[in-house]
Tab-separated table of C-alpha atoms and ligand atoms in Angstrom:
chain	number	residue	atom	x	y	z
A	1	UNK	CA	0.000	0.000	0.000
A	2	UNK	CA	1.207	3.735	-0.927
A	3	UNK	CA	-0.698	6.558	-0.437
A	4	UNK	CA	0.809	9.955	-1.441
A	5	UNK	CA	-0.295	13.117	-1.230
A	6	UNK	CA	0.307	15.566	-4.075
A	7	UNK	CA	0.553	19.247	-3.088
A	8	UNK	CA	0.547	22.246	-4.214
A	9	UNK	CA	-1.153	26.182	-5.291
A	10	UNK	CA	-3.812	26.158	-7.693
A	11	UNK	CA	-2.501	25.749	-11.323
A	12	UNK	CA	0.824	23.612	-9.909
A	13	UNK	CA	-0.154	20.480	-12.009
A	14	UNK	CA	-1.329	18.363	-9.221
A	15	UNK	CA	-3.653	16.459	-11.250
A	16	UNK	CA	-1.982	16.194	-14.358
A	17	UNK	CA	1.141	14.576	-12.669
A	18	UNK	CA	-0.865	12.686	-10.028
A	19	UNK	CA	-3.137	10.785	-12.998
A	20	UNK	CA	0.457	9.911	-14.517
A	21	UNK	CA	1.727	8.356	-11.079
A	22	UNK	CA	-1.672	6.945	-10.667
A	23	UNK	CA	-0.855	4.558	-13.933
A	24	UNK	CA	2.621	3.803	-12.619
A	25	UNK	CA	2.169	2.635	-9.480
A	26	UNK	CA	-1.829	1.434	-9.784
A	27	UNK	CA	-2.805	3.598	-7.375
A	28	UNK	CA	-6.671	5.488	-7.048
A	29	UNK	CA	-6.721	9.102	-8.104
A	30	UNK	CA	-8.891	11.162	-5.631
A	31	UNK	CA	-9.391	14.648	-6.380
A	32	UNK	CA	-11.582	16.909	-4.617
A	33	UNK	CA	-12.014	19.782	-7.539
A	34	UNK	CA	-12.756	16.557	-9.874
A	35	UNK	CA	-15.333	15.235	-7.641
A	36	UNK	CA	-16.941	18.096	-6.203
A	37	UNK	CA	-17.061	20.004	-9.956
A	38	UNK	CA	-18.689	16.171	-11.532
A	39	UNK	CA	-21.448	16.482	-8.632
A	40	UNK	CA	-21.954	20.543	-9.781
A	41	UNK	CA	-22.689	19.677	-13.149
A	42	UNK	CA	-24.533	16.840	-12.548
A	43	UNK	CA	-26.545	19.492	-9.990
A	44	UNK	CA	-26.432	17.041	-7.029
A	45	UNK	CA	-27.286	19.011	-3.252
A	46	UNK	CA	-23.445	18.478	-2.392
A	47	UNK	CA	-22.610	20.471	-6.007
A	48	UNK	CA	-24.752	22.824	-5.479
A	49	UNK	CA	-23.132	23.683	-2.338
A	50	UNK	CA	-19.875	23.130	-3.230
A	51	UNK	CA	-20.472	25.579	-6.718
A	52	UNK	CA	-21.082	28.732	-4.229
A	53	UNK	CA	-17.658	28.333	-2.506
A	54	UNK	CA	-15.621	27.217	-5.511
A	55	UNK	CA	-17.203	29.920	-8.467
A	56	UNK	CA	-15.701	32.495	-6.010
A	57	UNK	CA	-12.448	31.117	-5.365
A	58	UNK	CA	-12.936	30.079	-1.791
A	59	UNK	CA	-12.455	26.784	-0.403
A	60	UNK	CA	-15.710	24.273	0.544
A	61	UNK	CA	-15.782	24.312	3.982
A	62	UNK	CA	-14.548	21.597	5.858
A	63	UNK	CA	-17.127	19.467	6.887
A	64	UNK	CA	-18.944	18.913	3.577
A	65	UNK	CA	-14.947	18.374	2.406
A	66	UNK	CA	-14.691	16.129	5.119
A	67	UNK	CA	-17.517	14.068	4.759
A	68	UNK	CA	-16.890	13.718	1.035
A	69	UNK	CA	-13.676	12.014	1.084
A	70	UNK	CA	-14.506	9.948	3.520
A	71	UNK	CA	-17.133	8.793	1.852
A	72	UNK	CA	-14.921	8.643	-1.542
A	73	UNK	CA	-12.232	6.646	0.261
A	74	UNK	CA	-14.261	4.067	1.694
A	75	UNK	CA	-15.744	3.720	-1.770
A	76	UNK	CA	-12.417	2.596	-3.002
A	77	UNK	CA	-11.589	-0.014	-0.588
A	78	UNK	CA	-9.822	-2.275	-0.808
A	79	UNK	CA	-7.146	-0.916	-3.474
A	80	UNK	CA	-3.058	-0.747	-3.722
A	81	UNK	CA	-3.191	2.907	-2.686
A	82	UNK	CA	-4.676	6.478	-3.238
A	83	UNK	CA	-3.121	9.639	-4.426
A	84	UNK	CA	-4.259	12.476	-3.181
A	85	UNK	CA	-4.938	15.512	-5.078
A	86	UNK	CA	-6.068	18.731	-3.720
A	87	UNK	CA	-6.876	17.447	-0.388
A	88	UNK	CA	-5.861	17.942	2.299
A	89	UNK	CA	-6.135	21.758	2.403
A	90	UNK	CA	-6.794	22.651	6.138
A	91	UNK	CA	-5.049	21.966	8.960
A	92	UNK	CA	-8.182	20.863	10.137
A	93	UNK	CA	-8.331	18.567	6.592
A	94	UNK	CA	-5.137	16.856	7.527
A	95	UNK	CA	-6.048	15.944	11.527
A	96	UNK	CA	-9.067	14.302	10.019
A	97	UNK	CA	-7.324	12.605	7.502
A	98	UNK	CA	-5.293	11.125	9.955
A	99	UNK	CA	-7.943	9.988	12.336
A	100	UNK	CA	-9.142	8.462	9.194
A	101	UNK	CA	-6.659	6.510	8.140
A	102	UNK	CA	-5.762	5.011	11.361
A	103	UNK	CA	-9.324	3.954	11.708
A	104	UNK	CA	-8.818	1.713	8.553
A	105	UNK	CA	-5.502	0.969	9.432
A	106	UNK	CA	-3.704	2.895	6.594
A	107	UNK	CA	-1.340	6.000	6.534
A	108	UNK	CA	0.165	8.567	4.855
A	109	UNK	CA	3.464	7.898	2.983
A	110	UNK	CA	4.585	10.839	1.302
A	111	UNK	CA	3.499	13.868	0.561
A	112	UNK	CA	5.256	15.860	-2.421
A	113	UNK	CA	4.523	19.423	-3.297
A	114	UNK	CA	4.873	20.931	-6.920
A	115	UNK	CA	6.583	24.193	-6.237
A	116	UNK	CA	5.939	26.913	-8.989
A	117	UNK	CA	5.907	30.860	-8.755
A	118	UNK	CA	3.209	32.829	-8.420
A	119	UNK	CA	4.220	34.417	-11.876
A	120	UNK	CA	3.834	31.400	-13.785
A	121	UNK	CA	0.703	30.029	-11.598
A	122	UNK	CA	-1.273	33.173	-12.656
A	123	UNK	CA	-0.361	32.485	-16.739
A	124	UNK	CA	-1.047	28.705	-16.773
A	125	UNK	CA	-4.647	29.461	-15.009
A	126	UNK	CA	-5.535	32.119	-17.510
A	127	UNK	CA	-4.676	29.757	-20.271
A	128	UNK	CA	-6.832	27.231	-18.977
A	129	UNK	CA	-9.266	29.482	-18.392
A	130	UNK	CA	-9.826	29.635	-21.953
A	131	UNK	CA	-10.735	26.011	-22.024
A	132	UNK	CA	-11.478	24.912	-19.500
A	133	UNK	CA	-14.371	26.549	-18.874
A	134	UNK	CA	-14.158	26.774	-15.157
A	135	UNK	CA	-15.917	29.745	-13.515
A	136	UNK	CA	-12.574	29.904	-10.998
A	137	UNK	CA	-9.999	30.167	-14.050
A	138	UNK	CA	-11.719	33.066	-15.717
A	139	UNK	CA	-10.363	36.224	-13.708
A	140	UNK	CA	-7.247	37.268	-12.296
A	141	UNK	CA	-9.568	38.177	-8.981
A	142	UNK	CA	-10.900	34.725	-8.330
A	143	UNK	CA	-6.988	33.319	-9.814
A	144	UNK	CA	-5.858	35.554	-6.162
A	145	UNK	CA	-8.521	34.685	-4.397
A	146	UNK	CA	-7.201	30.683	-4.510
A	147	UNK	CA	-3.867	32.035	-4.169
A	148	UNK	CA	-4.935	33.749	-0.901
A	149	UNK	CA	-6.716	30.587	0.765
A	150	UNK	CA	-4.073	28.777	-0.339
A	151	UNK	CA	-1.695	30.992	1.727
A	152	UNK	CA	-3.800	31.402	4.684
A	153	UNK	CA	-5.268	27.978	4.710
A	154	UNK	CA	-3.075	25.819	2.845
A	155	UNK	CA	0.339	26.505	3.511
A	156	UNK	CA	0.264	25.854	7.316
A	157	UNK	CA	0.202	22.060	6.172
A	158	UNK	CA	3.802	22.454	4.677
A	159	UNK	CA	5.051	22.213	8.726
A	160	UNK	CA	2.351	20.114	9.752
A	161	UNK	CA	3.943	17.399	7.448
A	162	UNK	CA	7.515	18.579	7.623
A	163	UNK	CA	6.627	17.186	11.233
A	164	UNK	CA	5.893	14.198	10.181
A	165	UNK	CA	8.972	13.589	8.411
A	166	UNK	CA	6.407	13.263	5.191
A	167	UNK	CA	7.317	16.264	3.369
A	168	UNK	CA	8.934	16.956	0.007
A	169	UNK	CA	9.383	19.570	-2.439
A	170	UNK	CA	10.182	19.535	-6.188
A	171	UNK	CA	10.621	22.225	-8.987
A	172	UNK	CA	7.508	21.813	-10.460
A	173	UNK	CA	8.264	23.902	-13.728
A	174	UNK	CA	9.885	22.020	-16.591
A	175	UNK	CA	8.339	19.321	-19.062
A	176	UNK	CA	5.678	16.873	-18.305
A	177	UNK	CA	8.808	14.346	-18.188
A	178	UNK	CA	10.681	15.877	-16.211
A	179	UNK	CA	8.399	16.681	-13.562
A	180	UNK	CA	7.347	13.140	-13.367
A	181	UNK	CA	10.984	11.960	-13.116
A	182	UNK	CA	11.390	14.066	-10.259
A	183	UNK	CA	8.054	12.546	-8.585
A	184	UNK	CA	9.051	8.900	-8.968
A	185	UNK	CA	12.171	9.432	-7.928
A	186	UNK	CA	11.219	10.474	-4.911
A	187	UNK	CA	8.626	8.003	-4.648
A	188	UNK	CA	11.273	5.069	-5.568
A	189	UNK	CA	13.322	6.035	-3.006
A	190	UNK	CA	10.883	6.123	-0.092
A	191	UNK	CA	9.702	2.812	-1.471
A	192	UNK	CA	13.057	1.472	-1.121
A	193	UNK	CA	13.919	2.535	2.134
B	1	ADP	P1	-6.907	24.064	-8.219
B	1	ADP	O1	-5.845	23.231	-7.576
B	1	ADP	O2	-6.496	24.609	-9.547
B	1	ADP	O3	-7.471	25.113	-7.297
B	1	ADP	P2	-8.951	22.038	-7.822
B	1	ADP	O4	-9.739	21.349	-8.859
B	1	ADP	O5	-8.067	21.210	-6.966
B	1	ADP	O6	-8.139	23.141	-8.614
B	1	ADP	O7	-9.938	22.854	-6.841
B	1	ADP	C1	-10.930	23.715	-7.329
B	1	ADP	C2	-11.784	24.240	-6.174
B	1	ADP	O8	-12.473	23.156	-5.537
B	1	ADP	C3	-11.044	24.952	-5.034
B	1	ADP	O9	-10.745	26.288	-5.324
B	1	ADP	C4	-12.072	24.802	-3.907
B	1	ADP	O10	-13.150	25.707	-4.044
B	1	ADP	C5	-12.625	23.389	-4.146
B	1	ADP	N1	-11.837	22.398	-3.374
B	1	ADP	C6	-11.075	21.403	-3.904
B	1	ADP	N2	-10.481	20.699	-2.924
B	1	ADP	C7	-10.861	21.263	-1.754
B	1	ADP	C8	-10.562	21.022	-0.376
B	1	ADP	N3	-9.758	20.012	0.007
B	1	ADP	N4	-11.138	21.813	0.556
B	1	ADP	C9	-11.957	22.804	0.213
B	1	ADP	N5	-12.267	23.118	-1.051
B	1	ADP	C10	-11.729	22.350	-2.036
């Protein structure tokens, strides 16, 4: 079992690199944005909810988040492993998480953040934005909105895992490749420890 968490601001790549690890190492893909923005469009009570948060760049707040991939992971059970993407994102988030986990006798491995400037964050989202089609790529407002929950909210969880021995950093600008290189090489050697 494996079960990484892939980390990062808005726009870092999370899922783009964490559905190539997913193949690699059979793992399941959970993303929050994915779920919650499937149950928006298919205008479930939990999208609904979730759309008010997200169109304005906020977070969901914690106990629908909470209660959603908990629900998401159990659905998956039993498997070889999860990766994480774009949870957790509160301290709060994380604690649960763990409670979690030990519950169903699993834990977190490693957790591996994509780090990219601000700069190039705020390009790559606008360029989505054009195809995306996502209400929260379409301004530069809502782009610094994220940026600022991710600051306030997300970063704290940088030293909550650096406590746990769990966390890593890579360079995430570069190629597709390259990125990934970096990401299984870190994974490899954990693996192999
Ligand atoms: P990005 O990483 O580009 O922000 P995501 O698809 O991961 O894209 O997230 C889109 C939005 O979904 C977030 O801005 C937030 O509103 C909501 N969301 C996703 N994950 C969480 C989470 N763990 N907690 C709260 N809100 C979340």
């Amino acid at each position: 079992m494996l079960n990484v968490i892939i980390f990062g601001k808005p726009g870092s790549g999370k899922g783009t690199q964490a559905a190539m690890i997913k193949d690699k190492y059979g793992l399941i893909h959970i993303s929050t944005g994915d779920v919650f923005r499937k149950n928006t469009s298919e205008g479930t009570e939990l999208g609904n909810l979730a759309k008010q948060y997200m169109s304005k760049g906020e977070l969901v707040p914690d106990k629908i988040t909470i209660a959603m991939l908990e629900s998401e992971i159990k659905s998956f059970m039993p498997c070889n492993g999860f990766i994480l993407d774009g949870f957790p994102r509160t301290i709060l988030q994380a604690e649960s998480l763990d409670k979690l986990l030990v519950n169903l006798n699993l834990k977190i491995d490693l957790v591996i953040a994509l780090d990219v400037p601000n700069k190039n964050l705020i390009n790559r989202l606008l360029e989505r934005g054009k195809t995306s089609g996502r209400a929260d790529d379409q301004s530069k407002e809502k782009i610094n909105k994220r940026l600022e929950e991710y600051d306030n909210k997300t970063k704290p969880l940088i030293i909550f895992y650096e406590n746990q021995k769990k966390f890593y950093s890579i360079d995430g600008v570069g190629s597709l490749t390259d990125i990934n290189i970096r990401l299984v090489d870190i994974i490899d050697s954990k693996c192999n420890d």
